[in-house]
CSV table of C-alpha atoms in Angstrom, one decimal:
chain,number,residue,atom,x,y,z
A,1,UNK,CA,7.2,-54.4,-31.1
A,2,UNK,CA,4.3,-54.7,-28.7
A,3,UNK,CA,1.8,-51.8,-28.6
A,4,UNK,CA,1.7,-49.7,-25.5
A,5,UNK,CA,-1.6,-49.9,-23.7
A,6,UNK,CA,-2.0,-46.2,-22.9
A,7,UNK,CA,-5.5,-46.5,-21.3
A,8,UNK,CA,-4.3,-49.2,-18.9
A,9,UNK,CA,-1.3,-47.1,-18.0
A,10,UNK,CA,-3.6,-44.1,-17.3
A,11,UNK,CA,-5.8,-46.3,-15.1
A,12,UNK,CA,-2.7,-47.6,-13.2
A,13,UNK,CA,-1.4,-44.0,-12.7
A,14,UNK,CA,-4.8,-42.8,-11.4
A,15,UNK,CA,-5.1,-45.9,-9.2
A,16,UNK,CA,-1.7,-45.1,-7.7
A,17,UNK,CA,-2.8,-41.6,-6.8
A,18,UNK,CA,-5.9,-43.0,-5.1
A,19,UNK,CA,-3.8,-45.5,-3.2
A,20,UNK,CA,-1.6,-42.7,-1.9
A,21,UNK,CA,-4.8,-40.8,-0.9
A,22,UNK,CA,-6.0,-43.9,0.9
A,23,UNK,CA,-2.8,-44.2,3.0
A,24,UNK,CA,-3.0,-40.4,3.7
A,25,UNK,CA,-6.5,-40.8,5.1
A,26,UNK,CA,-5.5,-43.6,7.4
A,27,UNK,CA,-2.6,-41.6,8.7
A,28,UNK,CA,-4.2,-38.2,9.2
A,29,UNK,CA,-8.0,-38.7,9.7
A,30,UNK,CA,-7.8,-40.5,13.0
A,31,UNK,CA,-9.1,-37.5,14.9
A,32,UNK,CA,-12.6,-38.1,13.4
A,33,UNK,CA,-13.6,-41.8,13.1
A,34,UNK,CA,-16.8,-41.0,11.1
A,35,UNK,CA,-14.8,-38.9,8.6
A,36,UNK,CA,-12.1,-41.5,8.3
A,37,UNK,CA,-14.5,-44.3,7.5
A,38,UNK,CA,-16.5,-42.2,5.0
A,39,UNK,CA,-13.4,-41.0,3.2
A,40,UNK,CA,-11.9,-44.5,3.1
A,41,UNK,CA,-15.1,-46.0,1.7
A,42,UNK,CA,-15.4,-43.3,-1.0
A,43,UNK,CA,-11.7,-43.8,-2.0
A,44,UNK,CA,-12.2,-47.6,-2.2
A,45,UNK,CA,-15.2,-46.9,-4.5
A,46,UNK,CA,-12.9,-45.0,-6.8
A,47,UNK,CA,-10.3,-47.8,-6.7
A,48,UNK,CA,-12.9,-50.3,-7.4
A,49,UNK,CA,-14.1,-48.2,-10.4
A,50,UNK,CA,-10.5,-48.0,-11.7
A,51,UNK,CA,-10.2,-51.8,-11.3
A,52,UNK,CA,-13.5,-52.5,-13.2
A,53,UNK,CA,-12.8,-50.1,-16.0
A,54,UNK,CA,-9.2,-51.2,-16.2
A,55,UNK,CA,-10.2,-54.8,-16.8
A,56,UNK,CA,-11.9,-53.8,-20.0
A,57,UNK,CA,-8.6,-52.5,-21.4
A,58,UNK,CA,-6.5,-55.4,-20.2
A,59,UNK,CA,-6.0,-59.0,-21.2
A,60,UNK,CA,-8.4,-60.0,-18.5
A,61,UNK,CA,-11.4,-58.7,-20.4
A,62,UNK,CA,-11.9,-62.1,-22.1
A,63,UNK,CA,-12.8,-63.6,-18.7
A,64,UNK,CA,-15.5,-61.0,-18.0
A,65,UNK,CA,-18.6,-59.8,-19.7
A,66,UNK,CA,-18.4,-56.2,-20.7
A,67,UNK,CA,-22.0,-55.6,-19.7
A,68,UNK,CA,-21.3,-57.0,-16.2
A,69,UNK,CA,-18.4,-54.7,-15.7
A,70,UNK,CA,-20.6,-51.7,-16.8
A,71,UNK,CA,-23.4,-52.7,-14.4
A,72,UNK,CA,-20.9,-53.1,-11.5
A,73,UNK,CA,-19.5,-49.7,-12.3
A,74,UNK,CA,-23.0,-48.2,-12.1
A,75,UNK,CA,-23.5,-49.8,-8.7
A,76,UNK,CA,-20.3,-48.3,-7.4
A,77,UNK,CA,-21.3,-44.9,-8.7
A,78,UNK,CA,-24.6,-45.2,-6.9
A,79,UNK,CA,-22.9,-46.2,-3.6
A,80,UNK,CA,-20.4,-43.4,-4.0
A,81,UNK,CA,-23.2,-40.9,-4.4
A,82,UNK,CA,-24.7,-42.0,-1.1
A,83,UNK,CA,-21.4,-41.7,0.6
A,84,UNK,CA,-20.8,-38.3,-0.9
A,85,UNK,CA,-24.1,-37.1,0.5
A,86,UNK,CA,-23.1,-38.4,3.9
A,87,UNK,CA,-19.7,-36.6,3.6
A,88,UNK,CA,-21.5,-33.4,2.6
A,89,UNK,CA,-23.6,-33.6,5.8
A,90,UNK,CA,-20.4,-34.1,7.8
A,91,UNK,CA,-18.4,-31.4,6.0
A,92,UNK,CA,-21.2,-28.9,6.4
A,93,UNK,CA,-21.7,-30.0,10.0
A,94,UNK,CA,-25.4,-30.6,9.4
A,95,UNK,CA,-27.1,-33.5,11.2
A,96,UNK,CA,-29.2,-35.7,8.9
A,97,UNK,CA,-32.3,-35.5,11.2
A,98,UNK,CA,-34.6,-37.1,8.7
A,99,UNK,CA,-33.7,-40.8,8.4
A,100,UNK,CA,-36.1,-41.2,5.5
A,101,UNK,CA,-33.3,-40.1,3.3
A,102,UNK,CA,-31.2,-43.1,4.3
A,103,UNK,CA,-34.1,-45.5,4.0
A,104,UNK,CA,-34.7,-44.2,0.5
A,105,UNK,CA,-31.1,-44.5,-0.4
A,106,UNK,CA,-30.9,-48.1,0.6
A,107,UNK,CA,-34.2,-48.9,-1.1
A,108,UNK,CA,-33.0,-47.1,-4.3
A,109,UNK,CA,-29.7,-48.8,-4.4
A,110,UNK,CA,-31.0,-52.3,-3.7
A,111,UNK,CA,-34.0,-51.8,-6.0
A,112,UNK,CA,-31.9,-50.7,-8.9
A,113,UNK,CA,-29.6,-53.7,-8.5
A,114,UNK,CA,-32.5,-56.1,-8.2
A,115,UNK,CA,-34.0,-54.6,-11.4
A,116,UNK,CA,-30.7,-54.8,-13.3
A,117,UNK,CA,-30.0,-58.4,-12.2
A,118,UNK,CA,-33.7,-59.4,-12.6
A,119,UNK,CA,-33.9,-61.1,-9.2
A,120,UNK,CA,-37.7,-61.2,-9.4
A,121,UNK,CA,-37.6,-62.8,-12.9
A,122,UNK,CA,-39.4,-59.9,-14.7
A,123,UNK,CA,-39.8,-60.1,-18.5
A,124,UNK,CA,-37.4,-58.1,-20.6
A,125,UNK,CA,-40.2,-55.7,-21.6
A,126,UNK,CA,-42.0,-54.6,-18.5
A,127,UNK,CA,-44.4,-52.1,-20.1
A,128,UNK,CA,-45.6,-51.8,-23.7
A,129,UNK,CA,-48.2,-49.9,-25.7
A,130,UNK,CA,-48.9,-49.8,-29.4
A,131,UNK,CA,-46.2,-47.2,-30.2
A,132,UNK,CA,-43.5,-47.7,-27.6
A,133,UNK,CA,-42.2,-50.0,-24.8
A,134,UNK,CA,-40.0,-49.9,-21.8
A,135,UNK,CA,-37.4,-52.7,-21.2
A,136,UNK,CA,-36.3,-53.8,-17.8
A,137,UNK,CA,-32.7,-52.7,-18.4
A,138,UNK,CA,-33.7,-49.2,-19.5
A,139,UNK,CA,-36.0,-48.9,-16.5
A,140,UNK,CA,-33.2,-49.9,-14.2
A,141,UNK,CA,-30.8,-47.5,-15.8
A,142,UNK,CA,-33.4,-44.7,-15.6
A,143,UNK,CA,-34.0,-45.5,-11.9
A,144,UNK,CA,-30.3,-45.4,-11.1
A,145,UNK,CA,-29.7,-42.1,-13.0
A,146,UNK,CA,-32.8,-40.5,-11.5
A,147,UNK,CA,-31.7,-41.4,-8.0
A,148,UNK,CA,-28.2,-40.2,-8.7
A,149,UNK,CA,-29.7,-36.9,-9.8
A,150,UNK,CA,-31.9,-36.5,-6.7
A,151,UNK,CA,-29.0,-37.2,-4.3
A,152,UNK,CA,-26.6,-34.9,-6.1
A,153,UNK,CA,-29.2,-32.2,-6.3
A,154,UNK,CA,-29.8,-32.5,-2.6
A,155,UNK,CA,-26.0,-32.3,-1.9
A,156,UNK,CA,-25.8,-29.2,-4.1
A,157,UNK,CA,-28.8,-27.5,-2.4
A,158,UNK,CA,-27.3,-28.2,1.0
A,159,UNK,CA,-24.1,-26.5,-0.1
A,160,UNK,CA,-25.9,-23.5,-1.6
A,161,UNK,CA,-28.0,-23.1,1.5
A,162,UNK,CA,-25.0,-23.2,3.8
A,163,UNK,CA,-23.0,-20.8,1.6
A,164,UNK,CA,-25.9,-18.2,1.7
A,165,UNK,CA,-26.0,-18.4,5.5
A,166,UNK,CA,-22.2,-18.3,6.0
A,167,UNK,CA,-21.2,-14.9,7.3
A,168,UNK,CA,-17.4,-15.3,7.7
A,169,UNK,CA,-15.2,-15.3,4.6
A,170,UNK,CA,-13.1,-18.3,5.8
A,171,UNK,CA,-16.2,-20.4,6.1
A,172,UNK,CA,-17.3,-19.3,2.6
A,173,UNK,CA,-13.8,-20.2,1.3
A,174,UNK,CA,-14.1,-23.6,2.8
A,175,UNK,CA,-17.4,-24.2,1.2
A,176,UNK,CA,-16.0,-23.2,-2.2
A,177,UNK,CA,-13.6,-26.1,-2.0
A,178,UNK,CA,-16.6,-28.5,-1.5
A,179,UNK,CA,-18.2,-26.9,-4.6
A,180,UNK,CA,-15.2,-28.1,-6.5
A,181,UNK,CA,-15.7,-31.6,-5.0
A,182,UNK,CA,-19.4,-31.7,-6.1
A,183,UNK,CA,-18.6,-30.3,-9.6
A,184,UNK,CA,-15.8,-32.8,-10.2
A,185,UNK,CA,-17.9,-35.7,-9.0
A,186,UNK,CA,-20.8,-34.7,-11.1
A,187,UNK,CA,-18.7,-34.3,-14.2
A,188,UNK,CA,-16.9,-37.6,-13.6
A,189,UNK,CA,-20.2,-39.4,-13.2
A,190,UNK,CA,-21.7,-37.9,-16.4
A,191,UNK,CA,-18.6,-39.1,-18.4
A,192,UNK,CA,-18.9,-42.5,-16.9
A,193,UNK,CA,-22.6,-42.7,-17.8
A,194,UNK,CA,-21.6,-41.9,-21.4
A,195,UNK,CA,-18.8,-44.6,-21.2
A,196,UNK,CA,-15.8,-42.3,-21.2
A,197,UNK,CA,-14.0,-44.0,-18.3
A,198,UNK,CA,-10.6,-42.4,-18.4
A,199,UNK,CA,-12.0,-38.8,-18.3
A,200,UNK,CA,-14.7,-39.8,-15.8
A,201,UNK,CA,-12.3,-41.4,-13.3
A,202,UNK,CA,-9.9,-38.5,-13.7
A,203,UNK,CA,-12.6,-36.1,-12.5
A,204,UNK,CA,-13.6,-38.6,-9.8
A,205,UNK,CA,-10.0,-38.6,-8.5
A,206,UNK,CA,-9.8,-34.8,-8.8
A,207,UNK,CA,-12.9,-34.6,-6.6
A,208,UNK,CA,-11.5,-37.1,-4.0
A,209,UNK,CA,-8.2,-35.3,-3.8
A,210,UNK,CA,-10.0,-32.0,-3.2
A,211,UNK,CA,-12.3,-33.7,-0.8
A,212,UNK,CA,-9.5,-35.2,1.3
A,213,UNK,CA,-7.5,-32.0,1.2
A,214,UNK,CA,-10.4,-29.8,2.3
A,215,UNK,CA,-11.5,-32.2,5.0
A,216,UNK,CA,-8.1,-32.7,6.6
A,217,UNK,CA,-6.8,-29.2,6.2
A,218,UNK,CA,-8.0,-26.4,8.5
A,219,UNK,CA,-6.5,-23.3,6.9
A,220,UNK,CA,-7.2,-23.6,3.2
A,221,UNK,CA,-5.7,-21.4,0.5
A,222,UNK,CA,-7.9,-18.4,-0.4
A,223,UNK,CA,-9.7,-19.3,-3.7
A,224,UNK,CA,-10.7,-15.7,-4.2
A,225,UNK,CA,-7.1,-14.5,-3.9
A,226,UNK,CA,-5.9,-17.3,-6.2
A,227,UNK,CA,-8.5,-16.3,-8.8
A,228,UNK,CA,-7.4,-12.6,-8.6
A,229,UNK,CA,-3.7,-13.5,-9.0
A,230,UNK,CA,-4.5,-15.8,-11.9
A,231,UNK,CA,-6.5,-13.1,-13.7
A,232,UNK,CA,-3.8,-10.6,-13.0
A,233,UNK,CA,-1.1,-13.0,-14.3
A,234,UNK,CA,-3.1,-13.8,-17.5
A,235,UNK,CA,-4.0,-10.2,-18.2
A,236,UNK,CA,-0.4,-9.1,-17.7
A,237,UNK,CA,0.8,-12.0,-20.0
A,238,UNK,CA,-1.6,-11.1,-22.7
A,239,UNK,CA,-0.6,-7.4,-22.5
A,240,UNK,CA,3.1,-8.3,-22.6
A,241,UNK,CA,2.7,-10.4,-25.7
A,242,UNK,CA,0.7,-7.7,-27.3
A,243,UNK,CA,3.2,-5.0,-26.6
A,244,UNK,CA,6.2,-7.1,-27.6
A,245,UNK,CA,4.4,-8.1,-30.8
A,246,UNK,CA,3.8,-4.4,-31.6
A,247,UNK,CA,7.4,-3.5,-31.1
A,248,UNK,CA,8.6,-6.4,-33.2
A,249,UNK,CA,6.1,-5.6,-36.0
A,250,UNK,CA,7.2,-2.0,-36.1
A,251,UNK,CA,10.9,-2.9,-36.2
A,252,UNK,CA,10.2,-5.4,-39.0
A,253,UNK,CA,8.4,-2.8,-40.9
A,254,UNK,CA,11.3,-0.4,-40.6
A,255,UNK,CA,13.7,-3.2,-41.7
A,256,UNK,CA,11.6,-3.7,-44.8
A,257,UNK,CA,11.6,0.0,-45.8
A,258,UNK,CA,15.2,0.8,-44.9
A,259,UNK,CA,17.4,-1.8,-46.5
A,260,UNK,CA,20.6,-0.3,-45.2
A,261,UNK,CA,19.9,-1.2,-41.5
A,262,UNK,CA,21.5,-4.4,-40.5
A,263,UNK,CA,20.0,-7.2,-38.4
A,264,UNK,CA,22.4,-6.3,-35.6
A,265,UNK,CA,21.1,-2.8,-35.4
A,266,UNK,CA,17.5,-4.0,-35.5
A,267,UNK,CA,18.3,-6.3,-32.5
A,268,UNK,CA,19.9,-3.4,-30.6
A,269,UNK,CA,17.0,-1.1,-31.4
A,270,UNK,CA,14.5,-3.8,-30.2
A,271,UNK,CA,16.4,-4.1,-26.9
A,272,UNK,CA,16.4,-0.3,-26.3
A,273,UNK,CA,12.7,-0.1,-27.2
A,274,UNK,CA,11.8,-2.9,-24.8
A,275,UNK,CA,14.0,-1.6,-22.0
A,276,UNK,CA,12.9,2.1,-22.3
A,277,UNK,CA,9.3,1.8,-23.4
A,278,UNK,CA,7.7,-1.6,-23.1
A,279,UNK,CA,8.8,-2.7,-19.7
A,280,UNK,CA,7.8,0.6,-17.8
A,281,UNK,CA,4.5,0.6,-19.6
A,282,UNK,CA,3.9,-3.1,-18.8
A,283,UNK,CA,4.9,-2.6,-15.1
A,284,UNK,CA,2.4,0.3,-14.8
A,285,UNK,CA,-0.3,-1.8,-16.4
A,286,UNK,CA,0.4,-4.6,-14.0
A,287,UNK,CA,0.2,-2.3,-11.0
A,288,UNK,CA,-3.2,-1.0,-12.2
A,289,UNK,CA,-4.6,-4.4,-12.8
A,290,UNK,CA,-3.4,-5.7,-9.4
A,291,UNK,CA,-4.9,-2.6,-7.7
A,292,UNK,CA,-8.2,-3.1,-9.5
A,293,UNK,CA,-8.4,-6.7,-8.5
A,294,UNK,CA,-6.9,-6.7,-5.1
A,295,UNK,CA,-8.0,-3.3,-3.8
A,296,UNK,CA,-6.0,-0.4,-2.4
A,297,UNK,CA,-2.8,-1.0,-0.5
A,298,UNK,CA,-2.6,0.3,3.1
A,299,UNK,CA,0.7,1.7,4.3
A,300,UNK,CA,1.6,0.1,7.6
A,301,UNK,CA,3.9,2.9,8.7
A,302,UNK,CA,1.2,5.5,8.0
A,303,UNK,CA,-1.3,3.5,10.0
A,304,UNK,CA,1.0,3.3,13.0
A,305,UNK,CA,1.7,7.0,12.8
A,306,UNK,CA,-2.0,8.0,12.6
A,307,UNK,CA,-2.9,5.6,15.4
A,308,UNK,CA,-0.3,6.9,17.8
A,309,UNK,CA,-1.1,10.6,17.1
A,310,UNK,CA,-4.9,10.0,17.5
A,311,UNK,CA,-4.9,8.3,20.9
A,312,UNK,CA,-2.0,10.1,22.5
A,313,UNK,CA,-4.1,12.8,24.3
A,314,UNK,CA,-7.4,10.9,24.8
A,315,UNK,CA,-8.2,10.1,28.4
A,316,UNK,CA,-11.9,9.2,28.2
A,317,UNK,CA,-12.4,5.5,27.8
A,318,UNK,CA,-15.5,5.7,25.5
A,319,UNK,CA,-13.9,8.4,23.3
A,320,UNK,CA,-10.8,6.2,23.1
A,321,UNK,CA,-12.8,3.2,22.1
A,322,UNK,CA,-14.6,5.2,19.4
A,323,UNK,CA,-11.3,6.5,18.0
A,324,UNK,CA,-9.6,3.1,18.0
A,325,UNK,CA,-12.5,1.3,16.4
A,326,UNK,CA,-12.9,4.1,13.7
A,327,UNK,CA,-9.2,4.0,12.8
A,328,UNK,CA,-9.0,0.2,12.7
A,329,UNK,CA,-12.2,0.0,10.6
A,330,UNK,CA,-10.9,2.5,8.1
A,331,UNK,CA,-7.5,0.8,7.9
A,332,UNK,CA,-8.7,-2.7,7.2
A,333,UNK,CA,-12.1,-1.7,5.6
A,334,UNK,CA,-14.1,-3.5,8.3
A,335,UNK,CA,-17.8,-3.1,8.6
A,336,UNK,CA,-17.6,-2.8,12.4
A,337,UNK,CA,-15.0,-3.0,15.1
A,338,UNK,CA,-15.5,-3.3,18.8
A,339,UNK,CA,-13.3,-2.8,21.8
A,340,UNK,CA,-13.7,-5.4,24.6
A,341,UNK,CA,-12.2,-5.1,28.1
A,342,UNK,CA,-11.2,-8.3,29.9
A,343,UNK,CA,-11.7,-8.4,33.7
A,344,UNK,CA,-10.3,-11.4,35.5
A,345,UNK,CA,-11.9,-12.4,38.8
A,346,UNK,CA,-9.2,-14.2,40.9
A,347,UNK,CA,-11.7,-15.7,43.3
A,348,UNK,CA,-14.1,-17.1,40.7
A,349,UNK,CA,-11.4,-18.0,38.2
A,350,UNK,CA,-13.0,-16.6,35.1
A,351,UNK,CA,-12.7,-13.7,32.6
A,352,UNK,CA,-15.5,-11.2,32.2
A,353,UNK,CA,-15.8,-9.6,28.8
A,354,UNK,CA,-17.0,-6.0,28.7
A,355,UNK,CA,-17.9,-4.1,25.5
A,356,UNK,CA,-16.8,-0.4,25.5
A,357,UNK,CA,-19.4,1.6,23.6
A,358,UNK,CA,-18.7,4.9,21.9
A,359,UNK,CA,-19.8,8.3,23.2
A,360,UNK,CA,-23.2,8.2,21.5
A,361,UNK,CA,-24.4,5.0,23.2
A,362,UNK,CA,-26.7,5.1,26.2
A,363,UNK,CA,-24.6,2.7,28.2
A,364,UNK,CA,-20.9,3.3,28.4
A,365,UNK,CA,-20.0,-0.3,29.1
A,366,UNK,CA,-22.0,-3.5,28.4
A,367,UNK,CA,-21.3,-6.9,30.0
A,368,UNK,CA,-21.0,-9.4,27.2
A,369,UNK,CA,-20.4,-12.6,29.1
A,370,UNK,CA,-17.8,-14.8,30.8
A,371,UNK,CA,-15.1,-17.2,29.8
A,372,UNK,CA,-13.7,-19.8,32.2
A,373,UNK,CA,-10.0,-19.5,32.7
A,374,UNK,CA,-9.8,-23.2,31.9
A,375,UNK,CA,-11.6,-22.7,28.6
A,376,UNK,CA,-9.5,-23.7,25.6
A,377,UNK,CA,-10.5,-20.3,24.0
A,378,UNK,CA,-9.3,-18.2,27.0
A,379,UNK,CA,-6.2,-20.3,27.4
A,380,UNK,CA,-5.2,-19.9,23.7
A,381,UNK,CA,-5.7,-16.2,23.8
A,382,UNK,CA,-3.9,-15.8,27.1
A,383,UNK,CA,-0.9,-18.0,26.3
A,384,UNK,CA,-0.4,-17.8,22.5
A,385,UNK,CA,-1.1,-14.0,22.3
A,386,UNK,CA,-2.1,-14.4,18.6
A,387,UNK,CA,-5.2,-13.3,16.7
A,388,UNK,CA,-8.1,-15.8,17.0
A,389,UNK,CA,-10.6,-16.2,14.2
A,390,UNK,CA,-14.2,-17.3,14.6
A,391,UNK,CA,-13.4,-19.9,11.9
A,392,UNK,CA,-10.8,-21.5,14.2
A,393,UNK,CA,-13.2,-21.5,17.2
A,394,UNK,CA,-15.8,-23.3,15.1
A,395,UNK,CA,-13.6,-25.9,13.4
A,396,UNK,CA,-10.3,-26.3,15.1
A,397,UNK,CA,-9.8,-29.5,17.2
A,398,UNK,CA,-8.2,-27.7,20.1
A,399,UNK,CA,-11.4,-25.7,20.7
A,400,UNK,CA,-13.8,-28.6,20.8
A,401,UNK,CA,-13.5,-28.7,24.6
A,402,UNK,CA,-15.0,-25.2,24.9
A,403,UNK,CA,-18.6,-25.2,26.1
A,404,UNK,CA,-21.5,-24.4,23.8
A,405,UNK,CA,-22.2,-21.2,25.8
A,406,UNK,CA,-18.6,-19.9,25.4
A,407,UNK,CA,-18.7,-20.5,21.7
A,408,UNK,CA,-22.1,-18.9,21.4
A,409,UNK,CA,-20.8,-15.9,23.4
A,410,UNK,CA,-18.3,-15.1,20.7
A,411,UNK,CA,-20.5,-16.2,17.8
A,412,UNK,CA,-23.2,-13.8,18.9
A,413,UNK,CA,-20.8,-10.9,18.4
A,414,UNK,CA,-20.7,-11.7,14.7
A,415,UNK,CA,-17.0,-10.9,14.4
A,416,UNK,CA,-14.4,-12.5,12.2
A,417,UNK,CA,-11.2,-11.9,14.2
A,418,UNK,CA,-10.4,-11.3,17.9
A,419,UNK,CA,-7.0,-9.6,18.6
A,420,UNK,CA,-5.9,-9.7,22.2
A,421,UNK,CA,-4.5,-6.6,23.9
A,422,UNK,CA,-1.8,-6.9,26.6
A,423,UNK,CA,-0.3,-4.5,29.1
A,424,UNK,CA,2.8,-5.7,31.0
A,425,UNK,CA,2.1,-9.3,30.1
A,426,UNK,CA,-1.5,-9.0,31.3
A,427,UNK,CA,-4.5,-9.7,29.1
A,428,UNK,CA,-6.7,-6.6,29.4
A,429,UNK,CA,-8.8,-6.5,26.2
A,430,UNK,CA,-9.7,-7.5,22.7
A,431,UNK,CA,-10.1,-5.7,19.5
A,432,UNK,CA,-12.9,-7.6,17.6
A,433,UNK,CA,-13.0,-7.1,13.8
A,434,UNK,CA,-16.2,-7.7,11.9
A,435,UNK,CA,-16.5,-8.8,8.2
A,436,UNK,CA,-14.8,-6.6,5.6
A,437,UNK,CA,-16.8,-4.5,3.3
A,438,UNK,CA,-15.1,-6.2,0.3
A,439,UNK,CA,-16.0,-9.7,1.6
A,440,UNK,CA,-12.3,-10.7,1.8
A,441,UNK,CA,-10.7,-12.5,4.6
A,442,UNK,CA,-8.2,-10.8,7.0
A,443,UNK,CA,-4.7,-11.6,5.7
A,444,UNK,CA,-1.6,-12.2,7.9
A,445,UNK,CA,0.0,-8.9,7.0
A,446,UNK,CA,-3.0,-7.0,8.2
A,447,UNK,CA,-3.3,-8.9,11.5
A,448,UNK,CA,0.4,-8.6,12.2
A,449,UNK,CA,0.0,-4.8,11.8
A,450,UNK,CA,-2.9,-4.7,14.2
A,451,UNK,CA,-1.1,-6.8,16.7
A,452,UNK,CA,1.9,-4.4,16.6
A,453,UNK,CA,-0.3,-1.4,17.5
């Protein structure tokens, strides 16, 4: 019976995943040509790595030198590192103003290849003293790894800098996905450097899958919420196993001491103990763990009741604004909330935004700025009547047509969410929510509640 070539099968499976990713990029990344080309090139690099490493485990290895395959793999890793830096610039929306980086990258890649392939006919030992020497191959390998370290460090520093300056939790969540990309690529490269191709290419593919998903998906899952639920699930599972083990241990001890009790009675007793004692205790512990990780739960009906009672007899606009912003801030744990009025000028065809200040402010109303009625932002709020996030304004394709001044108008408010207010099908205002004190995003249930009031 012929032996099964498991490494080759693994390479073929990973290659199939990368091929699917390649087709997905061609289909979905057409809205951004630069992004499409960069993702395609990086995916092709991974496919080429799989091909080069797969040859070593196939019957074709007798036609190639193993050292040549390893060198070609190193060149592909170097090229992928440059492409990853380019994609990091693109993902972070940072313009590479200093072209010296790109000149250095080309010089580094071509120089390392020239040194490896000995294009200039250098001797095998390029430097020697009485005690030690440096070979050409080791110098080339050191140059390639050092350059890889510099480019990866620069990508990581760019990500850290952007994360520190990111104010909105949705932006921070997006950057966390890119941290997974950089971590997976770094880990995969290290394994490939130490000639562990299957593990290395697995991490490479993990990075590419995360990269493509985070680049082509606007509304990403909340990593913080996933981590909380995972910790809650694991904690509950450990506690459940512990409690069930204690009950079983106690019943077994009783069975050993009382020989007259049959196994059927033991099973019935275990069922009653679990139903009457363990399950209620476990449910209570689960609620405590969930509350500790996810925070307090806000009753929607209670919020609606307090809101309607608080504003029912208020006639002064500034007092009303103070009451509304205070209630909403307490309900969703927001750092600050503002009430904006919208005044549409029919002759000039624009919307004027006015901020209503509380009673302690010197000015009762402050003019914030104007939005054109043809602006994608104004049209979306006026027609869709849904909460609009600053994250969508910054990244969504449909808001690219908005002018820089209009985007800057809303960005300057330093708010996370803008909830439109309507009276008789007419857009009259906005409730603007700032960041939460907990650093969390605003979830759909919270926004739906605020829209309803």
